[in-house]
Short mmCIF file of C-alpha atoms in Angstrom, two decimals:
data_model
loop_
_atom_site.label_atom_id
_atom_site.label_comp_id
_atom_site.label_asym_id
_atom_site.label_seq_id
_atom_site.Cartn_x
_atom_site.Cartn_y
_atom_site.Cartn_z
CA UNK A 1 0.00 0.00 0.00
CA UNK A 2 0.60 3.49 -0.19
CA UNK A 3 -0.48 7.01 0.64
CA UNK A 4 -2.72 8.49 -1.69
CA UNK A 5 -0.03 10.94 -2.39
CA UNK A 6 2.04 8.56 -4.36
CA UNK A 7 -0.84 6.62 -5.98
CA UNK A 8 -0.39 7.74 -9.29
CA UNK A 9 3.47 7.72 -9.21
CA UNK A 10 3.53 4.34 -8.82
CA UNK A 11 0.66 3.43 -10.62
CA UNK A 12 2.80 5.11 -13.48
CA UNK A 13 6.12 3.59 -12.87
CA UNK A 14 4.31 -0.07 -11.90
CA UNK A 15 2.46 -0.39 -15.00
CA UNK A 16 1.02 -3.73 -15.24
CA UNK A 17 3.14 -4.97 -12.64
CA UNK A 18 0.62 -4.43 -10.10
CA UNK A 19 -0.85 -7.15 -10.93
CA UNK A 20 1.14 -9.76 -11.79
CA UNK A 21 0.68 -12.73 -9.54
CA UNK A 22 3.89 -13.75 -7.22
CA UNK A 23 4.33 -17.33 -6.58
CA UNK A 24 6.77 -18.90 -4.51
CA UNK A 25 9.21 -20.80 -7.42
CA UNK A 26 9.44 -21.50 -10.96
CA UNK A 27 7.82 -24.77 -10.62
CA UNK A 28 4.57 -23.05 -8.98
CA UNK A 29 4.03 -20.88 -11.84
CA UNK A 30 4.66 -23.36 -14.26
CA UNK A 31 2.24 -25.61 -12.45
CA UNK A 32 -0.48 -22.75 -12.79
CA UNK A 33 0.15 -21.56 -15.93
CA UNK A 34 -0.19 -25.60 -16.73
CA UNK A 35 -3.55 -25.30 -15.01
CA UNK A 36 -4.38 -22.29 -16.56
CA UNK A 37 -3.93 -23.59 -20.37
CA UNK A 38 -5.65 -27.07 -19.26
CA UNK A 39 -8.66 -24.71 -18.31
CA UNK A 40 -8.32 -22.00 -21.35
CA UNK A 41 -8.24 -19.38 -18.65
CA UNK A 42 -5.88 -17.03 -20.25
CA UNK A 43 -2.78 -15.36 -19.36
CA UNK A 44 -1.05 -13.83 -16.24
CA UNK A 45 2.27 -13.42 -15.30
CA UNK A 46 3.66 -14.73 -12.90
CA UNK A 47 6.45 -13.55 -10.04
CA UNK A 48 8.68 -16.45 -8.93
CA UNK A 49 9.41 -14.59 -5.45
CA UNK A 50 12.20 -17.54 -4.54
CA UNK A 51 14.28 -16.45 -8.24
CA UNK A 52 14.19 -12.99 -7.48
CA UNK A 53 17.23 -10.46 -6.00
CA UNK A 54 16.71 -7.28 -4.97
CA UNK A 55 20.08 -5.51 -5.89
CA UNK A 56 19.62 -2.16 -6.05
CA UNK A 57 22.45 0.11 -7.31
CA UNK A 58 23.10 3.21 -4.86
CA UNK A 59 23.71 5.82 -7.59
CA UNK A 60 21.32 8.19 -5.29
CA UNK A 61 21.90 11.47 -3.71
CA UNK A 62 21.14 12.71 -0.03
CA UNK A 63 18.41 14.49 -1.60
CA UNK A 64 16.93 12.00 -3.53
CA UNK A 65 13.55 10.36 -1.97
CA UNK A 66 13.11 6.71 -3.22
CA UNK A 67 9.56 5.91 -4.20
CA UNK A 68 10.14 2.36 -3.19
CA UNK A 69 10.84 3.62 0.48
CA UNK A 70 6.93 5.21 0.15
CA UNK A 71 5.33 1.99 -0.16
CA UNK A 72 4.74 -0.25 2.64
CA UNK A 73 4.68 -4.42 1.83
CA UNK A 74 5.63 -7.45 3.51
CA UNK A 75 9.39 -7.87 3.69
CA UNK A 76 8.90 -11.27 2.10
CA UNK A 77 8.37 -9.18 -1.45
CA UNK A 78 11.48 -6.84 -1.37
CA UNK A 79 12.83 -8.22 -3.93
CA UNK A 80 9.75 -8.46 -6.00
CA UNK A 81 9.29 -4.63 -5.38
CA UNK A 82 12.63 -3.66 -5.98
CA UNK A 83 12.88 -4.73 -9.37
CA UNK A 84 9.57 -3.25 -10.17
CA UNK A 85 10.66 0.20 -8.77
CA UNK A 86 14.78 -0.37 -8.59
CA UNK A 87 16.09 3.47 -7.75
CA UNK A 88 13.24 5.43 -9.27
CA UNK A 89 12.65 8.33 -7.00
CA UNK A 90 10.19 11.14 -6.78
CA UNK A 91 10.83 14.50 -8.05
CA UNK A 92 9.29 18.07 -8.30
CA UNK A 93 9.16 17.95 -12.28
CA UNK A 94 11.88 16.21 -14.94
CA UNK A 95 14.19 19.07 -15.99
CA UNK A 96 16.82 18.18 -13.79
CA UNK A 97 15.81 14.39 -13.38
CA UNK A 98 19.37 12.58 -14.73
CA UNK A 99 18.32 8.88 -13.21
CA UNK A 100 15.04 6.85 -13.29
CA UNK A 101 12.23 9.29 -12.04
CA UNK A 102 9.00 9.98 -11.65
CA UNK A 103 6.57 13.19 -10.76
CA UNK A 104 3.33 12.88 -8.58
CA UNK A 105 1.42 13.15 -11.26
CA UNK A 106 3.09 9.95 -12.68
CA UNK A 107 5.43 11.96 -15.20
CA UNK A 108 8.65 9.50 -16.33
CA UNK A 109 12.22 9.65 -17.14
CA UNK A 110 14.21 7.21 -17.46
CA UNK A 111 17.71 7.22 -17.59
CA UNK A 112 17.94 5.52 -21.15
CA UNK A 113 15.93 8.63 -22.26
CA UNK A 114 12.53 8.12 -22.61
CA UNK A 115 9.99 10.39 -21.12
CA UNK A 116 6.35 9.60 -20.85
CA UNK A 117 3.42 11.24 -19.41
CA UNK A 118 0.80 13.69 -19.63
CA UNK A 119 -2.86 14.40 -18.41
CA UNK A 120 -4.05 11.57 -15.65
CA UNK A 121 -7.21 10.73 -14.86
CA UNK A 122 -7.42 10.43 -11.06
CA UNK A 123 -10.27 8.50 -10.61
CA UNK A 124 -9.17 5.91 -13.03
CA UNK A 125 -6.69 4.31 -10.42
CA UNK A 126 -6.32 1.02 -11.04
CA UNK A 127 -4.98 0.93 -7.50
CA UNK A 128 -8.20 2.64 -6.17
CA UNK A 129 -9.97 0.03 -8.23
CA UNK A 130 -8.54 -2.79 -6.69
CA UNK A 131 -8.75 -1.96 -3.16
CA UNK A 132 -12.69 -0.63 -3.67
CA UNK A 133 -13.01 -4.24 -5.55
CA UNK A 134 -10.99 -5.60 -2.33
CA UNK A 135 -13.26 -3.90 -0.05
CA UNK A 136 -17.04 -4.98 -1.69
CA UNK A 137 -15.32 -8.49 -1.83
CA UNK A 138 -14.96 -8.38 2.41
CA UNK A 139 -18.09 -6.88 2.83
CA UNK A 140 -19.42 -9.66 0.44
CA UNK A 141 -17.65 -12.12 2.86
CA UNK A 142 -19.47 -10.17 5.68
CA UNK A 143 -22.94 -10.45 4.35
CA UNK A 144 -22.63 -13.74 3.22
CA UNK A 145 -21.57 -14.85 6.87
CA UNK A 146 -24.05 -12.31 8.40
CA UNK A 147 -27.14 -14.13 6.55
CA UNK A 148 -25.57 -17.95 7.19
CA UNK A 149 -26.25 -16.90 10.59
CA UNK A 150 -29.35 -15.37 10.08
CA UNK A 151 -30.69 -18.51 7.97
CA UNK A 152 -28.93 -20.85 11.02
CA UNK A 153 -31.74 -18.67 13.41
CA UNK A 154 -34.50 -18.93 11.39
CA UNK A 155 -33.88 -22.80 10.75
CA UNK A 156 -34.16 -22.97 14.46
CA UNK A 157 -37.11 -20.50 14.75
CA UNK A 158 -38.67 -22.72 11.86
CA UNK A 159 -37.69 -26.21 13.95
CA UNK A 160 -39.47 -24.55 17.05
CA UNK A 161 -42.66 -23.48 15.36
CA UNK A 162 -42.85 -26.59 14.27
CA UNK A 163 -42.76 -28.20 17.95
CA UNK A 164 -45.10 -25.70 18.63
CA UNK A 165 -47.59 -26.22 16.26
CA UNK A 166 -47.17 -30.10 17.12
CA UNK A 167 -48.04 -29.56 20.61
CA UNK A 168 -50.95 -27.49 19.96
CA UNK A 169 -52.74 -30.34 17.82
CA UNK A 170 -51.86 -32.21 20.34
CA UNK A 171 -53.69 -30.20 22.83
CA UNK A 172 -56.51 -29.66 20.51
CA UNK A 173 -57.23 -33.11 20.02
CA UNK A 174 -56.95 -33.53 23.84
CA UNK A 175 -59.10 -30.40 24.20
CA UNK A 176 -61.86 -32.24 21.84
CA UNK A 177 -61.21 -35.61 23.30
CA UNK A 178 -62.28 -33.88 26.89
CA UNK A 179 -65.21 -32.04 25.49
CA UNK A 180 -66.45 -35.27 23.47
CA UNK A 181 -66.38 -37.12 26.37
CA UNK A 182 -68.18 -34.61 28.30
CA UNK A 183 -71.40 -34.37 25.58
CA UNK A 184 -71.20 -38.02 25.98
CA UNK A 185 -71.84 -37.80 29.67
CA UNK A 186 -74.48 -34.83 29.16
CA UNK A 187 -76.17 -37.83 26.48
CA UNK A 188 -76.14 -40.85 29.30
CA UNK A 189 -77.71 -38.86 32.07
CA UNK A 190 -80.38 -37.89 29.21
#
């Protein structure tokens, strides 16, 4: 995650990395992808976590902020996140960017020379997009538990109207078995 500050940056700089699935090895992602074919599911790419390194050069400045030190992840995926962002760091605006960089606004140089960016739409994050999609999924999982629990009580409320209505017929036909036997006492003394 990451504050909303830097969404865009590394929305810009991640690319299609975000979501790119990390696996343990090589032989879990060839397993999946196996699976995936088997199943015509499509395509994904896949992270081998285990075959990654996370060397980073240290061609930075004292000045220079790093955007991977903005994001917070499990330590488990350094290595994963350092290749993705290696030494790209934030900066006010590209004239005097020399080194992989990137603006707020998600603005890019690289060092090889290329610069892309332009007008962003803020509230097509595909970050924002995933955690709103994370967040109806739990709430989902909420519901769902919420009305197992709700159909659990009425199963039982069902089960004890059931009982309920048993044992009134029950005392109905006791009720008319007493009053039967009653006329039929009125009838002998007639």
């Amino acid at each position: 995650t990451c504050d909303a500050v830097y969404r865009t940056a590394v929305e810009s700089v991640a690319g299609n990395s975000l979501f790119h699935v990390c696996v343990a090895d090589e032989e879990a992602a060839v397993e999946l992808m196996g699976a995936m074919y088997g199943e015509q599911l499509g395509r994904l790419t896949f992270v081998p976590v285990g075959a990654m390194s996370s060397d980073m050069s240290s061609d930075l400045t004292s000045g220079d902020i790093r955007l991977l030190d903005k994001l917070e992840f499990d330590g488990k995926f350094k290595a994963v996140m350092a290749n993705i962002f290696q030494n790209t760091v934030i900066v006010p605006d590209l004239t005097a960017a020399s080194k992989d960089a990137v603006t707020l606004t998600g603005d890019r140089q690289s060092r090889r020379g290329t610069v892309t960016g332009g007008w962003h739409d803020p509230k097509r994050s595909r970050l924002e997009a995933v955690w709103r999609l994370k967040e109806w999924r739990d709430r989902h999982h909420s519901c769902h538990h919420q009305l197992a629990a709700v159909r659990q009580k009425l199963g039982a409320l069902d089960q004890s109207m059931c009982q309920l209505t048993s044992q009134l017929h029950i005392l109905e036909r006791q009720q008319s078995a007493h009053v039967g036997a009653g006329e039929l006492q009125d009838c002998e003394r007639d």
